[in-house]
Amino acid sequence: MRSEREYIAGLYARLDAERARVKREYQASLGANGVGAMERDVEVRALARERKRLDVVDNGLCFGRLDSVSGEHSYIGRIGLFDEENGYEPVLLDWRAPASRPFYVATAVEPENMRRRRQFHTRGRRVLDFTDEVFGRPGGDERGDAALLAAVNAPRGDGMGDIVATIQAEQDEIIRLDHPGVLVIEGGPGTGKTVVALHRVAYLLYTQRERMERHGVLVVGPNPAFLNHISRVLPSLGESDVVFVTPGDLVPGLHVTAEDTPEAARSKGSLKILDVLAAAIADRQRLPEEPLPIELADVTVRIDAATAEWAREEARASGKPHNEARAVFTEIVTYVLTERAIGRIGKGWLTRDDRAAWEDLRSDLLKELAASEQFTAALDQLWPVLTPKSLLGPLLSSRERLRAAGADEVLWREDGEAWTTSDTPLLDELVDLLGPHQPADRSVDLERQAEAEYAAGVMQVMKLDRDEMDEDVMLSPEDLIYAEDLADRFVEHDTRDLVERAAADRDWTYRHVVVDEAQELSEMDWRVLMRRCPNRSFTVVGDLAQRRSAAGARSWGSMLDRYVPGRWVYRPLSVNYRTPAEIMAVAGSVLAEFAPGTKPPESVRACGVAPWSRQVTEDELPAAIEEFVREEAGREGTSVVIGPPGVPGAVPPSETKGLEFDAVLVVEPERILASGPRGAAELYVALTRATQRLGVLHRGPLPTALSGLEERTICITT
């Protein structure tokens, strides 16, 4: 034990020295002179990332050791450390390195040329003890179950922890899978599918850092509570270039304030909505009921239906997005109006042979039209500039417009701009269908370009080869530094880090995307995600049995074959590491009712505490909930009350998806079951959040699927 403590103390000394070195270089790079601003920014960002990586690995820096049959020792940890004085010999292997793989996959049957696996138990920087597993001995287990069970039985903290020290063989195979397309990981509650997906991201960033680092990784989760729950996993593994969003966050700046009915969500999630959006845009490309007069200095011209129809056909035929096609529409209308005006003004004296006079008159008319508020108003009436929100909001709040677009009546709502998560893919689609809503202002760009060219000219003059200059002309270092500073001054640098830049940019593309609770995503949601990752590199996590969205997936192929035919693979997880057998038996009865034939995951442990139920009256319910909260407040770990709307202090099942708690109280399961066609799936989710203790309070008759619960007259402590 003493030698192990000394070795690990030496690792921490190396970590501290490396931190100090990076900090010095970081401070130096901030004030560096004589280098371009862009090069300086690149160096500063790289060092900032390295500082983050080194700052988060204190806890459990080294968690294991491998002893080979030849007598060599390898220490395994969160990051790699090297002995610079001895040819960069590794003193700590990164858990993702190929040489570390036997730590996770070696068994008594297949020891991978290893003799022993040692697991350290630490608190902070201190080694408390360790457990050994010797391979090949009679009766040797396939894995160090003691370490695993200690981890799954430990009280839950505020967020999800990593499993880097207890990754199981089936999980390791998925984490290291070499597949360039879409990987679907499906597993029931407690199988660790989310944490496996996050460790896979860390592995990909380690093995493909150069390809992935510049664009980052996107992680999509069902709600903010879930994202907060998982947000510590990747930083604890030394990875920070990851953007966490919900589906409603995929359009920057959108604030979701409402929730759709299941019928509206189903309609918006279907690809048929694309026809509705196209028709809604076409409906805003109008023809005048009466000719629109445009008064010019010497003549009044009119935009009639025939002219507008010709211009509309040409604009639509251009294939450009709506706002960009407005230029085509305007060009045709302008041509017709100027021809008519010239014909009237020049009648009797102007012929086409008089080319100069003709062009001068046309030029004057074009200037008049460009300055005419009447003409601009007419264009806005016939071919308005639209934004996604200015199109979709009025569409959803107008039964007339919905009918004109061929939309389902269920889409109508009183407040068109009470945005929902299901609106996100529609607004994102409209960004491309409409195009930019403001003409590009090139004046600022041209001014910057001129300044940069001037600065470059200064640099060229001041850096002329001395052989070509007069011998009396001497350049000082200050001259050259001034020239570079002058050039840098005209170059705009974005000082935000990758996560900030990516999250604010709708057009940002990622090298890899993780989608959790993917069974909830609609066909339209997948279109948004595919735009965000053109190379189609995804880790998809879900459980079809837990689907609650009416627009969600009924099979993985129905969502993925359209985009990645033949490029997606499926890997199941069947072992439940979270939910004890006593609780899973109850949840399994609910699963059998709404998803017959679906096998629940097999729990690796029992907790020794029977889940209970208690019938209460409406008056007794608040006190019973308070009693549960009070009892759990005196225990280590986390707890939650889950129930339907209106239950005081309860959160809905949908808000707990992917989360885990030591103790769970499910209130009024009969109302959860009756809440809709997916009520049974909601109840299944609620029951499987507990890792130790489960209680149920019911006012009405206990649902048949929960008949296995032990009925209690009082809440009990264990």
Short mmCIF file of C-alpha atoms in Angstrom, two decimals, residues 237-610:
data_model
loop_
_atom_site.label_atom_id
_atom_site.label_comp_id
_atom_site.label_asym_id
_atom_site.label_seq_id
_atom_site.Cartn_x
_atom_site.Cartn_y
_atom_site.Cartn_z
CA LEU A 237 -12.75 13.01 -18.52
CA GLY A 238 -10.79 16.06 -19.69
CA GLU A 239 -13.09 17.08 -22.57
CA SER A 240 -14.76 20.49 -22.73
CA ASP A 241 -15.40 21.31 -26.42
CA VAL A 242 -18.96 20.00 -26.22
CA VAL A 243 -22.22 21.91 -26.73
CA PHE A 244 -25.22 20.69 -24.68
CA VAL A 245 -28.70 21.61 -25.97
CA THR A 246 -32.31 20.46 -25.87
CA PRO A 247 -34.24 20.08 -29.15
CA GLY A 248 -35.83 23.47 -28.42
CA ASP A 249 -32.39 25.13 -28.31
CA LEU A 250 -31.34 24.13 -31.84
CA VAL A 251 -32.53 27.50 -33.20
CA PRO A 252 -30.40 30.10 -31.36
CA GLY A 253 -32.43 32.78 -29.62
CA LEU A 254 -35.71 30.84 -29.59
CA HIS A 255 -37.53 30.82 -26.24
CA VAL A 256 -39.95 27.91 -25.80
CA THR A 257 -42.88 28.99 -23.61
CA ALA A 258 -45.68 26.53 -24.44
CA GLU A 259 -46.36 22.87 -25.15
CA ASP A 260 -48.22 21.40 -28.10
CA THR A 261 -51.10 18.99 -27.87
CA PRO A 262 -50.13 15.44 -28.92
CA GLU A 263 -52.10 15.93 -32.15
CA ALA A 264 -50.30 19.16 -33.03
CA ALA A 265 -46.90 17.65 -32.16
CA ARG A 266 -47.63 14.65 -34.40
CA SER A 267 -48.61 16.93 -37.31
CA LYS A 268 -45.59 19.22 -36.93
CA GLY A 269 -43.23 16.26 -36.58
CA SER A 270 -44.31 14.61 -39.82
CA LEU A 271 -42.46 15.31 -43.08
CA LYS A 272 -45.86 16.23 -44.56
CA ILE A 273 -45.44 19.58 -42.81
CA LEU A 274 -42.86 20.47 -45.48
CA ASP A 275 -45.68 20.80 -48.01
CA VAL A 276 -47.53 23.05 -45.59
CA LEU A 277 -44.50 25.33 -45.17
CA ALA A 278 -43.96 25.54 -48.94
CA ALA A 279 -47.63 26.35 -49.48
CA ALA A 280 -47.56 28.96 -46.69
CA ILE A 281 -44.66 30.73 -48.41
CA ALA A 282 -46.39 30.54 -51.79
CA ASP A 283 -49.52 32.02 -50.19
CA ARG A 284 -47.54 35.14 -49.25
CA GLN A 285 -46.46 35.63 -52.89
CA ARG A 286 -49.57 37.51 -53.94
CA LEU A 287 -51.16 38.96 -57.07
CA PRO A 288 -52.94 42.34 -56.80
CA GLU A 289 -56.73 42.22 -56.88
CA GLU A 290 -56.66 45.68 -58.47
CA PRO A 291 -53.71 47.32 -60.30
CA LEU A 292 -51.38 49.09 -57.86
CA PRO A 293 -50.53 52.66 -58.96
CA ILE A 294 -46.93 53.90 -58.73
CA GLU A 295 -46.70 57.69 -59.13
CA LEU A 296 -43.48 58.94 -60.70
CA ALA A 297 -42.45 62.51 -61.56
CA ASP A 298 -43.85 62.54 -65.10
CA VAL A 299 -46.11 59.52 -65.27
CA THR A 300 -48.15 57.06 -63.19
CA VAL A 301 -47.61 53.36 -63.91
CA ARG A 302 -49.47 50.35 -62.50
CA ILE A 303 -48.55 46.88 -61.38
CA ASP A 304 -51.36 44.70 -62.71
CA ALA A 305 -52.08 41.01 -62.06
CA ALA A 306 -50.56 39.90 -65.36
CA THR A 307 -47.26 41.64 -64.64
CA ALA A 308 -47.12 40.30 -61.08
CA GLU A 309 -47.94 36.79 -62.28
CA TRP A 310 -45.13 36.84 -64.85
CA ALA A 311 -42.70 38.14 -62.22
CA ARG A 312 -43.89 35.52 -59.73
CA GLU A 313 -43.41 32.66 -62.19
CA GLU A 314 -39.88 33.82 -63.01
CA ALA A 315 -38.99 34.27 -59.35
CA ARG A 316 -40.28 30.82 -58.40
CA ALA A 317 -38.56 29.23 -61.38
CA SER A 318 -35.21 30.67 -60.23
CA GLY A 319 -35.10 28.05 -57.47
CA LYS A 320 -33.82 30.63 -55.01
CA PRO A 321 -35.10 30.95 -51.44
CA HIS A 322 -38.06 33.28 -51.08
CA ASN A 323 -36.21 36.39 -49.91
CA GLU A 324 -33.47 36.02 -52.51
CA ALA A 325 -36.06 35.39 -55.25
CA ARG A 326 -37.58 38.77 -54.42
CA ALA A 327 -34.76 40.32 -56.46
CA VAL A 328 -35.95 38.36 -59.53
CA PHE A 329 -39.55 39.42 -58.89
CA THR A 330 -38.46 43.04 -58.49
CA GLU A 331 -36.35 42.91 -61.66
CA ILE A 332 -39.25 41.72 -63.81
CA VAL A 333 -41.71 44.24 -62.36
CA THR A 334 -39.17 47.05 -62.71
CA TYR A 335 -38.53 46.13 -66.35
CA VAL A 336 -42.24 46.21 -67.20
CA LEU A 337 -42.86 49.51 -65.37
CA THR A 338 -39.88 51.29 -66.93
CA GLU A 339 -40.85 50.07 -70.41
CA ARG A 340 -44.36 51.39 -69.94
CA ALA A 341 -43.14 54.68 -68.50
CA ILE A 342 -40.66 55.24 -71.32
CA GLY A 343 -43.36 54.47 -73.88
CA ARG A 344 -45.63 57.10 -72.39
CA ILE A 345 -43.06 59.77 -71.65
CA GLY A 346 -41.25 59.41 -74.97
CA LYS A 347 -44.36 59.00 -77.09
CA GLY A 348 -43.95 60.96 -80.29
CA TRP A 349 -40.29 61.91 -79.94
CA LEU A 350 -38.23 58.97 -78.57
CA THR A 351 -37.29 56.01 -80.69
CA ARG A 352 -35.25 52.92 -79.84
CA ASP A 353 -32.61 54.11 -82.26
CA ASP A 354 -31.94 56.97 -79.88
CA ARG A 355 -30.04 54.61 -77.57
CA ALA A 356 -28.35 57.23 -75.37
CA ALA A 357 -31.57 59.13 -74.62
CA TRP A 358 -33.38 55.83 -74.00
CA GLU A 359 -30.78 54.66 -71.48
CA ASP A 360 -30.66 58.05 -69.75
CA LEU A 361 -34.43 58.01 -69.31
CA ARG A 362 -34.34 54.40 -68.05
CA SER A 363 -31.61 55.31 -65.56
CA ASP A 364 -33.70 58.21 -64.20
CA LEU A 365 -36.77 55.99 -63.89
CA LEU A 366 -34.82 53.28 -62.07
CA LYS A 367 -33.62 55.84 -59.54
CA GLU A 368 -37.19 57.09 -59.06
CA LEU A 369 -38.51 53.58 -58.50
CA ALA A 370 -35.71 52.77 -56.05
CA ALA A 371 -36.61 55.86 -54.01
CA SER A 372 -40.38 55.41 -54.29
CA GLU A 373 -42.10 54.45 -51.04
CA GLN A 374 -45.15 53.49 -53.09
CA PHE A 375 -43.11 51.01 -55.12
CA THR A 376 -41.48 49.53 -51.99
CA ALA A 377 -44.88 49.16 -50.34
CA ALA A 378 -46.25 47.43 -53.43
CA LEU A 379 -43.33 44.96 -53.42
CA ASP A 380 -43.86 44.31 -49.72
CA GLN A 381 -47.51 43.57 -50.41
CA LEU A 382 -46.87 41.23 -53.33
CA TRP A 383 -43.55 39.61 -52.31
CA PRO A 384 -42.80 40.51 -48.67
CA VAL A 385 -39.46 39.92 -47.01
CA LEU A 386 -40.14 37.19 -44.46
CA THR A 387 -38.39 35.78 -41.40
CA PRO A 388 -39.11 32.31 -40.06
CA LYS A 389 -41.01 33.78 -37.12
CA SER A 390 -42.95 36.34 -39.19
CA LEU A 391 -44.16 33.53 -41.45
CA LEU A 392 -44.85 30.78 -38.90
CA GLY A 393 -46.40 32.88 -36.13
CA PRO A 394 -49.19 34.41 -38.27
CA LEU A 395 -49.71 31.05 -40.00
CA LEU A 396 -50.38 29.19 -36.74
CA SER A 397 -52.74 31.89 -35.41
CA SER A 398 -54.85 32.14 -38.59
CA ARG A 399 -57.34 29.46 -39.52
CA GLU A 400 -57.66 31.06 -42.96
CA ARG A 401 -53.93 30.85 -43.66
CA LEU A 402 -53.75 27.29 -42.33
CA ARG A 403 -56.56 26.26 -44.69
CA ALA A 404 -54.84 28.01 -47.60
CA ALA A 405 -51.65 26.05 -46.85
CA GLY A 406 -53.49 22.73 -46.59
CA ALA A 407 -52.61 22.39 -42.91
CA ASP A 408 -54.39 20.39 -40.24
CA GLU A 409 -56.81 22.39 -38.08
CA VAL A 410 -55.08 21.06 -34.93
CA LEU A 411 -52.15 23.42 -35.63
CA TRP A 412 -54.21 26.53 -34.83
CA ARG A 413 -53.44 28.39 -31.62
CA GLU A 414 -54.49 31.79 -30.37
CA ASP A 415 -50.98 33.14 -29.82
CA GLY A 416 -48.92 32.31 -32.88
CA GLU A 417 -45.65 33.23 -31.17
CA ALA A 418 -46.15 31.06 -28.07
CA TRP A 419 -43.31 28.86 -29.31
CA THR A 420 -43.13 25.16 -28.59
CA THR A 421 -40.37 22.60 -28.99
CA SER A 422 -42.20 21.19 -32.03
CA ASP A 423 -41.90 24.62 -33.71
CA THR A 424 -38.10 24.42 -33.64
CA PRO A 425 -37.62 22.18 -36.70
CA LEU A 426 -40.19 24.24 -38.62
CA LEU A 427 -38.38 27.50 -37.88
CA ASP A 428 -35.06 25.87 -38.75
CA GLU A 429 -36.48 24.62 -42.07
CA LEU A 430 -37.75 28.09 -42.87
CA VAL A 431 -34.26 29.56 -42.48
CA ASP A 432 -33.30 27.69 -45.65
CA LEU A 433 -36.64 28.07 -47.45
CA LEU A 434 -36.71 31.84 -46.93
CA GLY A 435 -33.03 32.76 -47.07
CA PRO A 436 -31.51 35.90 -45.53
CA HIS A 437 -34.12 38.50 -44.64
CA GLN A 438 -31.75 41.43 -45.11
CA PRO A 439 -29.72 42.20 -48.21
CA ALA A 440 -26.03 41.77 -47.57
CA ASP A 441 -24.40 45.08 -46.66
CA ARG A 442 -21.05 44.99 -48.40
CA SER A 443 -20.00 48.53 -47.43
CA VAL A 444 -18.53 47.53 -44.05
CA ASP A 445 -16.73 44.54 -45.58
CA LEU A 446 -15.32 46.69 -48.38
CA GLU A 447 -14.11 49.28 -45.87
CA ARG A 448 -12.39 46.60 -43.80
CA GLN A 449 -10.85 45.11 -46.90
CA ALA A 450 -9.44 48.49 -47.95
CA GLU A 451 -7.97 49.05 -44.48
CA ALA A 452 -6.42 45.60 -44.44
CA GLU A 453 -4.91 46.14 -47.90
CA TYR A 454 -3.46 49.44 -46.72
CA ALA A 455 -1.97 47.75 -43.65
CA ALA A 456 -0.54 45.00 -45.85
CA GLY A 457 1.04 47.68 -48.01
CA VAL A 458 2.67 49.19 -44.96
CA MET A 459 4.03 45.78 -44.02
CA GLN A 460 5.41 45.29 -47.51
CA VAL A 461 7.18 48.62 -47.54
CA MET A 462 8.67 48.18 -44.09
CA LYS A 463 9.84 44.63 -44.80
CA LEU A 464 11.56 45.31 -48.11
CA ASP A 465 14.73 43.36 -48.55
CA ARG A 466 17.56 45.49 -47.21
CA ASP A 467 19.57 44.87 -50.37
CA GLU A 468 16.97 46.79 -52.36
CA MET A 469 16.94 49.74 -49.98
CA ASP A 470 19.29 52.63 -49.57
CA GLU A 471 22.10 51.67 -47.20
CA ASP A 472 21.25 54.63 -45.02
CA VAL A 473 17.73 53.28 -44.40
CA MET A 474 17.67 51.20 -41.24
CA LEU A 475 14.65 49.25 -39.92
CA SER A 476 14.34 48.90 -36.19
CA PRO A 477 12.53 46.03 -34.45
CA GLU A 478 9.98 48.59 -33.29
CA ASP A 479 9.18 49.41 -36.92
CA LEU A 480 8.38 45.78 -37.71
CA ILE A 481 6.32 45.31 -34.55
CA TYR A 482 4.38 48.47 -35.34
CA ALA A 483 3.65 47.20 -38.84
CA GLU A 484 2.30 43.89 -37.53
CA ASP A 485 0.20 45.67 -34.91
CA LEU A 486 -1.20 47.91 -37.64
CA ALA A 487 -2.17 44.90 -39.74
CA ASP A 488 -3.68 43.10 -36.75
CA ARG A 489 -5.77 46.13 -35.89
CA PHE A 490 -7.79 45.72 -39.05
CA VAL A 491 -8.45 42.00 -38.58
CA GLU A 492 -11.53 41.13 -36.56
CA HIS A 493 -10.91 38.23 -34.15
CA ASP A 494 -13.65 36.27 -32.42
CA THR A 495 -12.45 35.78 -28.86
CA ARG A 496 -15.30 33.47 -27.78
CA ASP A 497 -14.44 29.83 -27.14
CA LEU A 498 -15.72 27.05 -29.38
CA VAL A 499 -18.75 26.23 -27.26
CA GLU A 500 -19.93 29.86 -27.22
CA ARG A 501 -19.43 30.32 -30.95
CA ALA A 502 -21.09 27.03 -31.90
CA ALA A 503 -24.13 27.48 -29.64
CA ALA A 504 -24.85 30.93 -31.10
CA ASP A 505 -24.46 29.93 -34.76
CA ARG A 506 -27.36 28.17 -36.46
CA ASP A 507 -25.12 27.24 -39.39
CA TRP A 508 -22.37 25.68 -37.27
CA THR A 509 -21.65 22.06 -38.20
CA TYR A 510 -20.30 19.45 -35.79
CA ARG A 511 -18.04 16.48 -36.35
CA HIS A 512 -20.13 14.27 -34.07
CA VAL A 513 -23.59 14.44 -32.51
CA VAL A 514 -24.96 12.52 -29.53
CA VAL A 515 -28.74 12.25 -29.34
CA ASP A 516 -30.16 11.03 -26.05
CA GLU A 517 -33.78 9.93 -25.54
CA ALA A 518 -33.75 9.71 -29.33
CA GLN A 519 -37.01 7.78 -29.43
CA GLU A 520 -38.78 11.09 -28.72
CA LEU A 521 -37.49 12.86 -31.84
CA SER A 522 -39.74 13.36 -34.85
CA GLU A 523 -38.97 13.07 -38.55
CA MET A 524 -38.58 16.86 -38.67
CA ASP A 525 -36.24 16.85 -35.66
CA TRP A 526 -33.93 14.49 -37.54
CA ARG A 527 -33.78 16.89 -40.50
CA VAL A 528 -32.44 19.58 -38.15
CA LEU A 529 -29.81 17.26 -36.71
CA MET A 530 -28.64 15.99 -40.08
CA ARG A 531 -28.01 19.61 -41.13
CA ARG A 532 -25.84 20.07 -38.06
CA CYS A 533 -23.62 17.08 -38.96
CA PRO A 534 -23.04 16.76 -42.74
CA ASN A 535 -20.67 13.79 -42.31
CA ARG A 536 -23.47 11.87 -40.51
CA SER A 537 -21.43 10.80 -37.48
CA PHE A 538 -23.88 10.12 -34.63
CA THR A 539 -24.23 8.21 -31.39
CA VAL A 540 -27.96 7.67 -30.89
CA VAL A 541 -29.22 6.62 -27.46
CA GLY A 542 -32.73 5.55 -26.60
CA ASP A 543 -35.33 3.01 -25.62
CA LEU A 544 -38.32 2.60 -27.92
CA ALA A 545 -40.35 1.20 -25.02
CA GLN A 546 -40.07 4.56 -23.20
CA ARG A 547 -41.38 6.68 -26.09
CA ARG A 548 -43.98 9.22 -24.99
CA SER A 549 -44.06 11.59 -27.99
CA ALA A 550 -46.79 10.98 -30.54
CA ALA A 551 -44.31 12.04 -33.23
CA GLY A 552 -41.45 9.88 -31.94
CA ALA A 553 -39.80 6.79 -33.38
CA ARG A 554 -41.56 3.47 -33.63
CA SER A 555 -38.45 1.90 -35.12
CA TRP A 556 -34.90 3.14 -35.67
CA GLY A 557 -34.97 2.33 -39.36
CA SER A 558 -38.00 4.55 -39.94
CA MET A 559 -35.97 7.55 -38.81
CA LEU A 560 -32.47 6.70 -40.07
CA ASP A 561 -32.82 4.82 -43.34
CA ARG A 562 -33.80 8.04 -45.12
CA TYR A 563 -30.46 9.67 -44.27
CA VAL A 564 -27.92 6.91 -43.67
CA PRO A 565 -29.10 3.77 -45.47
CA GLY A 566 -26.65 0.98 -44.70
CA ARG A 567 -24.56 3.29 -42.51
CA TRP A 568 -26.12 2.70 -39.09
CA VAL A 569 -25.48 -0.14 -36.68
CA TYR A 570 -27.40 -1.28 -33.62
CA ARG A 571 -25.96 -2.30 -30.26
CA PRO A 572 -28.17 -3.31 -27.32
CA LEU A 573 -27.40 -3.08 -23.60
CA SER A 574 -29.21 -5.66 -21.49
CA VAL A 575 -27.80 -5.32 -17.96
CA ASN A 576 -29.43 -2.92 -15.50
CA TYR A 577 -26.75 -1.39 -13.26
CA ARG A 578 -29.05 1.14 -11.58
CA THR A 579 -32.45 -0.29 -10.70
CA PRO A 580 -32.47 -3.03 -8.03
CA ALA A 581 -34.27 -6.28 -8.78
CA GLU A 582 -37.08 -5.56 -6.29
CA ILE A 583 -38.05 -2.34 -8.09
CA MET A 584 -37.46 -3.71 -11.57
CA ALA A 585 -39.91 -6.53 -10.91
CA VAL A 586 -42.67 -3.95 -10.34
CA ALA A 587 -41.66 -1.82 -13.34
CA GLY A 588 -41.46 -4.96 -15.48
CA SER A 589 -45.15 -5.65 -14.81
CA VAL A 590 -46.03 -2.21 -16.19
CA LEU A 591 -43.77 -2.80 -19.21
CA ALA A 592 -45.51 -6.11 -19.95
CA GLU A 593 -48.87 -4.34 -20.18
CA PHE A 594 -47.98 -1.63 -22.71
CA ALA A 595 -45.09 -3.32 -24.54
CA PRO A 596 -45.74 -7.07 -24.46
CA GLY A 597 -42.78 -9.04 -25.72
CA THR A 598 -40.25 -6.40 -24.65
CA LYS A 599 -37.80 -7.90 -22.21
CA PRO A 600 -36.81 -5.66 -19.30
CA PRO A 601 -33.08 -5.30 -18.54
CA GLU A 602 -31.71 -7.71 -15.96
CA SER A 603 -30.68 -6.09 -12.68
CA VAL A 604 -27.22 -6.95 -11.36
CA ARG A 605 -28.17 -6.44 -7.72
CA ALA A 606 -30.86 -6.43 -5.09
CA CYS A 607 -31.18 -3.69 -2.49
CA GLY A 608 -33.03 -5.67 0.18
CA VAL A 609 -35.80 -3.05 0.47
CA ALA A 610 -39.26 -3.94 -0.81
#
